């Protein structure tokens, strides 16, 4: 891992070589991170201070279901995993085309995945060592690292047609495991929080403590199906890299594939519920389908139609996405926002206006931090 100043503006992604061909990729990544940065708080503030029905409805979509079900906020994490996959055929593919040895590329892939796991542990627990029983090892960054690493190794060593079989095998195998393997004291096929195979395996093998004591939403076993989201991204990236179709055709095909996956996921939901906590196979299909649809829309608008003037705001975020995620744990952006904007907001407004302006001030400080790094051409490389 390194924070680098580069001689040219290059997007920070989870791959060793920056992706330059698809502005839509960095823009969509930035759009995704915008909501993690605090963008959803705009609607939360409006819902709390006004009670407006539309604001309450949207704010509810920026929460997670207690267990089964799906809301828009559930897409943010798997979309990021998907986008890491999209850039793989461009980055790793270009290294293969240059003749780099697979073993060398594999070592880089594995080290990058392990660095993200380490960053995730630090993000959860801080820089100081805790007793192992007080340490939470599973993390968002850890899942991104392990799922992305596994998918990239599959891309590196497995033939394209076999990659599709691996994708299907992962989803079907995970379903079969949770449906057929009995959990002591619970039996087979039970998918409650305390009685499911994924949580049981995590309780047995994951050191330290789990986020919800009996379950961890970023647990080890439920990371396996997340490989499917990264593989879907790889399939999409490989398709976009080809020259057989026009940009318009590619966008339409991706949109159609996305709709098909969403439909299959909704149908599978009747026997294997859509569940982010367990990252069920139906959840992979729904989030993968929505990710494909969003990629197709951004790709068509930006890379095909060339409408790019609006992308800069999100691109600045997308080019340092991992950094802003980690920095939020160690930099008090809220204090900085209050220092620069607090007094002015309190003097000029009140009620819901003050609340919304407070959120916008908070986002402005974060974006200014990223813009400063962008102007300095400094990006976190993992």
Short mmCIF file of N, CA and C in Angstrom, two decimals, residues 67-143:
data_model
loop_
_atom_site.label_atom_id
_atom_site.label_comp_id
_atom_site.label_asym_id
_atom_site.label_seq_id
_atom_site.Cartn_x
_atom_site.Cartn_y
_atom_site.Cartn_z
N UNK A 67 -33.19 -8.07 8.45
CA UNK A 67 -32.69 -9.38 8.03
C UNK A 67 -32.98 -9.60 6.55
N UNK A 68 -34.09 -10.25 6.19
CA UNK A 68 -34.41 -10.45 4.78
C UNK A 68 -34.93 -9.16 4.15
N UNK A 69 -34.84 -9.09 2.83
CA UNK A 69 -35.36 -7.94 2.11
C UNK A 69 -34.25 -7.15 1.43
N UNK A 70 -34.65 -6.11 0.72
CA UNK A 70 -33.68 -5.31 -0.03
C UNK A 70 -34.12 -3.85 -0.06
N UNK A 71 -33.15 -2.97 0.18
CA UNK A 71 -33.34 -1.53 0.02
C UNK A 71 -32.17 -0.97 -0.77
N UNK A 72 -32.35 0.24 -1.29
CA UNK A 72 -31.33 0.83 -2.17
C UNK A 72 -29.96 0.88 -1.50
N UNK A 73 -29.93 1.13 -0.20
CA UNK A 73 -28.66 1.24 0.53
C UNK A 73 -27.87 -0.07 0.49
N UNK A 74 -28.57 -1.18 0.30
CA UNK A 74 -27.91 -2.48 0.23
C UNK A 74 -27.05 -2.63 -1.02
N UNK A 75 -27.26 -1.76 -2.02
CA UNK A 75 -26.52 -1.89 -3.27
C UNK A 75 -25.12 -1.29 -3.21
N UNK A 76 -24.88 -0.38 -2.27
CA UNK A 76 -23.64 0.39 -2.27
C UNK A 76 -22.41 -0.50 -2.15
N UNK A 77 -22.42 -1.42 -1.21
CA UNK A 77 -21.27 -2.29 -0.97
C UNK A 77 -21.04 -3.24 -2.15
N UNK A 78 -22.04 -4.03 -2.58
CA UNK A 78 -21.79 -4.94 -3.71
C UNK A 78 -21.46 -4.21 -5.01
N UNK A 79 -21.96 -2.97 -5.19
CA UNK A 79 -21.60 -2.21 -6.39
C UNK A 79 -20.11 -1.92 -6.39
N UNK A 80 -19.54 -1.60 -5.23
CA UNK A 80 -18.11 -1.33 -5.15
C UNK A 80 -17.31 -2.59 -5.51
N UNK A 81 -17.74 -3.75 -5.00
CA UNK A 81 -17.06 -5.01 -5.33
C UNK A 81 -17.15 -5.27 -6.83
N UNK A 82 -18.33 -5.02 -7.41
CA UNK A 82 -18.55 -5.20 -8.84
C UNK A 82 -17.61 -4.32 -9.65
N UNK A 83 -17.48 -3.05 -9.26
CA UNK A 83 -16.65 -2.12 -10.02
C UNK A 83 -15.18 -2.49 -9.96
N UNK A 84 -14.74 -3.06 -8.83
CA UNK A 84 -13.36 -3.56 -8.76
C UNK A 84 -13.15 -4.65 -9.81
N UNK A 85 -14.20 -5.45 -10.03
CA UNK A 85 -14.12 -6.49 -11.05
C UNK A 85 -14.09 -5.92 -12.46
N UNK A 86 -14.86 -4.86 -12.72
CA UNK A 86 -14.93 -4.28 -14.06
C UNK A 86 -13.56 -3.85 -14.57
N UNK A 87 -12.76 -3.28 -13.70
CA UNK A 87 -11.45 -2.77 -14.13
C UNK A 87 -10.41 -3.87 -14.32
N UNK A 88 -10.70 -5.07 -13.84
CA UNK A 88 -9.71 -6.16 -13.91
C UNK A 88 -9.27 -6.51 -15.33
N UNK A 89 -10.18 -6.70 -16.29
CA UNK A 89 -9.72 -7.05 -17.65
C UNK A 89 -8.85 -5.97 -18.28
N UNK A 90 -9.03 -4.71 -17.88
CA UNK A 90 -8.21 -3.64 -18.43
C UNK A 90 -6.84 -3.61 -17.77
N UNK A 91 -6.82 -3.76 -16.45
CA UNK A 91 -5.56 -3.64 -15.72
C UNK A 91 -4.73 -4.92 -15.81
N UNK A 92 -5.26 -6.00 -15.29
CA UNK A 92 -4.53 -7.27 -15.33
C UNK A 92 -4.42 -7.77 -16.76
N UNK A 93 -5.47 -7.56 -17.54
CA UNK A 93 -5.44 -7.97 -18.94
C UNK A 93 -4.32 -7.28 -19.70
N UNK A 94 -4.09 -6.00 -19.42
CA UNK A 94 -3.03 -5.28 -20.12
C UNK A 94 -1.66 -5.81 -19.72
N UNK A 95 -1.51 -6.22 -18.47
CA UNK A 95 -0.23 -6.79 -18.03
C UNK A 95 0.02 -8.13 -18.70
N UNK A 96 -1.03 -8.92 -18.85
CA UNK A 96 -0.88 -10.20 -19.55
C UNK A 96 -0.50 -9.98 -21.01
N UNK A 97 -1.11 -8.96 -21.62
CA UNK A 97 -0.81 -8.66 -23.02
C UNK A 97 0.63 -8.19 -23.19
N UNK A 98 1.18 -7.57 -22.15
CA UNK A 98 2.57 -7.12 -22.21
C UNK A 98 3.56 -8.25 -21.95
N UNK A 99 3.04 -9.42 -21.56
CA UNK A 99 3.91 -10.57 -21.34
C UNK A 99 4.36 -10.77 -19.90
N UNK A 100 3.76 -10.06 -18.95
CA UNK A 100 4.12 -10.26 -17.55
C UNK A 100 3.78 -11.68 -17.11
N UNK A 101 4.60 -12.23 -16.26
CA UNK A 101 4.38 -13.60 -15.78
C UNK A 101 3.17 -13.65 -14.84
N UNK A 102 2.41 -14.72 -14.98
CA UNK A 102 1.22 -14.87 -14.15
C UNK A 102 1.56 -14.96 -12.67
N UNK A 103 2.66 -15.62 -12.35
CA UNK A 103 3.06 -15.76 -10.95
C UNK A 103 3.33 -14.40 -10.32
N UNK A 104 3.97 -13.52 -11.08
CA UNK A 104 4.26 -12.18 -10.58
C UNK A 104 2.97 -11.40 -10.36
N UNK A 105 2.05 -11.50 -11.31
CA UNK A 105 0.77 -10.81 -11.18
C UNK A 105 -0.01 -11.38 -9.99
N UNK A 106 0.03 -12.70 -9.83
CA UNK A 106 -0.70 -13.35 -8.73
C UNK A 106 -0.18 -12.88 -7.38
N UNK A 107 1.14 -12.75 -7.25
CA UNK A 107 1.70 -12.28 -5.98
C UNK A 107 1.19 -10.88 -5.66
N UNK A 108 1.11 -10.04 -6.67
CA UNK A 108 0.60 -8.68 -6.47
C UNK A 108 -0.87 -8.69 -6.08
N UNK A 109 -1.65 -9.55 -6.72
CA UNK A 109 -3.07 -9.67 -6.40
C UNK A 109 -3.26 -10.10 -4.95
N UNK A 110 -2.51 -11.12 -4.54
CA UNK A 110 -2.65 -11.65 -3.18
C UNK A 110 -2.20 -10.62 -2.15
N UNK A 111 -1.08 -9.96 -2.40
CA UNK A 111 -0.60 -8.96 -1.43
C UNK A 111 -1.60 -7.82 -1.31
N UNK A 112 -2.21 -7.41 -2.41
CA UNK A 112 -3.19 -6.34 -2.37
C UNK A 112 -4.41 -6.75 -1.56
N UNK A 113 -4.86 -7.98 -1.77
CA UNK A 113 -6.00 -8.47 -1.01
C UNK A 113 -5.72 -8.50 0.48
N UNK A 114 -4.52 -8.95 0.85
CA UNK A 114 -4.17 -9.04 2.27
C UNK A 114 -3.99 -7.66 2.89
N UNK A 115 -3.50 -6.70 2.11
CA UNK A 115 -3.37 -5.34 2.62
C UNK A 115 -4.75 -4.76 2.94
N UNK A 116 -5.73 -5.03 2.07
CA UNK A 116 -7.09 -4.55 2.33
C UNK A 116 -7.68 -5.21 3.58
N UNK A 117 -7.38 -6.48 3.78
CA UNK A 117 -7.82 -7.16 5.00
C UNK A 117 -7.22 -6.47 6.22
N UNK A 118 -5.92 -6.16 6.15
CA UNK A 118 -5.24 -5.48 7.26
C UNK A 118 -5.84 -4.08 7.50
N UNK A 119 -6.09 -3.35 6.42
CA UNK A 119 -6.70 -2.03 6.55
C UNK A 119 -8.07 -2.13 7.19
N UNK A 120 -8.81 -3.17 6.85
CA UNK A 120 -10.12 -3.37 7.44
C UNK A 120 -10.05 -3.61 8.93
N UNK A 121 -9.06 -4.39 9.37
CA UNK A 121 -8.88 -4.65 10.80
C UNK A 121 -8.52 -3.36 11.53
N UNK A 122 -7.64 -2.57 10.92
CA UNK A 122 -7.27 -1.28 11.52
C UNK A 122 -8.48 -0.36 11.58
N UNK A 123 -9.26 -0.33 10.52
CA UNK A 123 -10.45 0.52 10.47
C UNK A 123 -11.44 0.14 11.58
N UNK A 124 -11.58 -1.15 11.81
CA UNK A 124 -12.51 -1.62 12.85
C UNK A 124 -12.01 -1.34 14.26
N UNK A 125 -10.71 -1.49 14.46
CA UNK A 125 -10.18 -1.54 15.83
C UNK A 125 -9.19 -0.44 16.19
N UNK A 126 -8.81 0.37 15.21
CA UNK A 126 -7.83 1.40 15.49
C UNK A 126 -6.41 0.90 15.29
N UNK A 127 -5.46 1.78 15.52
CA UNK A 127 -4.05 1.45 15.27
C UNK A 127 -3.40 0.67 16.40
N UNK A 128 -4.01 0.69 17.56
CA UNK A 128 -3.39 0.04 18.70
C UNK A 128 -3.86 -1.40 18.85
N UNK A 129 -2.96 -2.28 19.22
CA UNK A 129 -3.26 -3.70 19.34
C UNK A 129 -4.20 -3.95 20.52
N UNK A 130 -5.23 -4.73 20.27
CA UNK A 130 -6.17 -5.12 21.31
C UNK A 130 -5.99 -6.61 21.61
N UNK A 131 -6.57 -7.03 22.72
CA UNK A 131 -6.61 -8.47 22.98
C UNK A 131 -7.41 -9.13 21.87
N UNK A 132 -7.01 -10.33 21.50
CA UNK A 132 -7.61 -10.96 20.33
C UNK A 132 -9.13 -11.14 20.50
N UNK A 133 -9.58 -11.39 21.73
CA UNK A 133 -11.01 -11.58 21.95
C UNK A 133 -11.81 -10.29 21.78
N UNK A 134 -11.12 -9.15 21.82
CA UNK A 134 -11.79 -7.86 21.64
C UNK A 134 -11.64 -7.31 20.23
N UNK A 135 -10.99 -8.06 19.37
CA UNK A 135 -10.71 -7.59 18.01
C UNK A 135 -11.75 -8.13 17.05
N UNK A 136 -12.26 -7.24 16.19
CA UNK A 136 -13.16 -7.69 15.12
C UNK A 136 -12.35 -7.79 13.84
N UNK A 137 -12.22 -9.00 13.30
CA UNK A 137 -11.43 -9.23 12.10
C UNK A 137 -12.21 -9.05 10.80
N UNK A 138 -13.46 -9.50 10.70
CA UNK A 138 -14.20 -9.26 9.46
C UNK A 138 -14.44 -7.77 9.25
N UNK A 139 -14.49 -7.34 7.98
CA UNK A 139 -14.68 -5.91 7.68
C UNK A 139 -15.15 -5.74 6.25
N UNK A 140 -15.62 -4.53 5.96
CA UNK A 140 -15.99 -4.19 4.58
C UNK A 140 -14.77 -4.26 3.67
N UNK A 141 -13.67 -3.65 4.09
CA UNK A 141 -12.46 -3.67 3.27
C UNK A 141 -11.91 -5.09 3.13
N UNK A 142 -12.04 -5.88 4.19
CA UNK A 142 -11.60 -7.26 4.12
C UNK A 142 -12.38 -8.05 3.09
N UNK A 143 -13.69 -7.83 3.04
CA UNK A 143 -14.50 -8.54 2.04
C UNK A 143 -14.15 -8.07 0.64
#
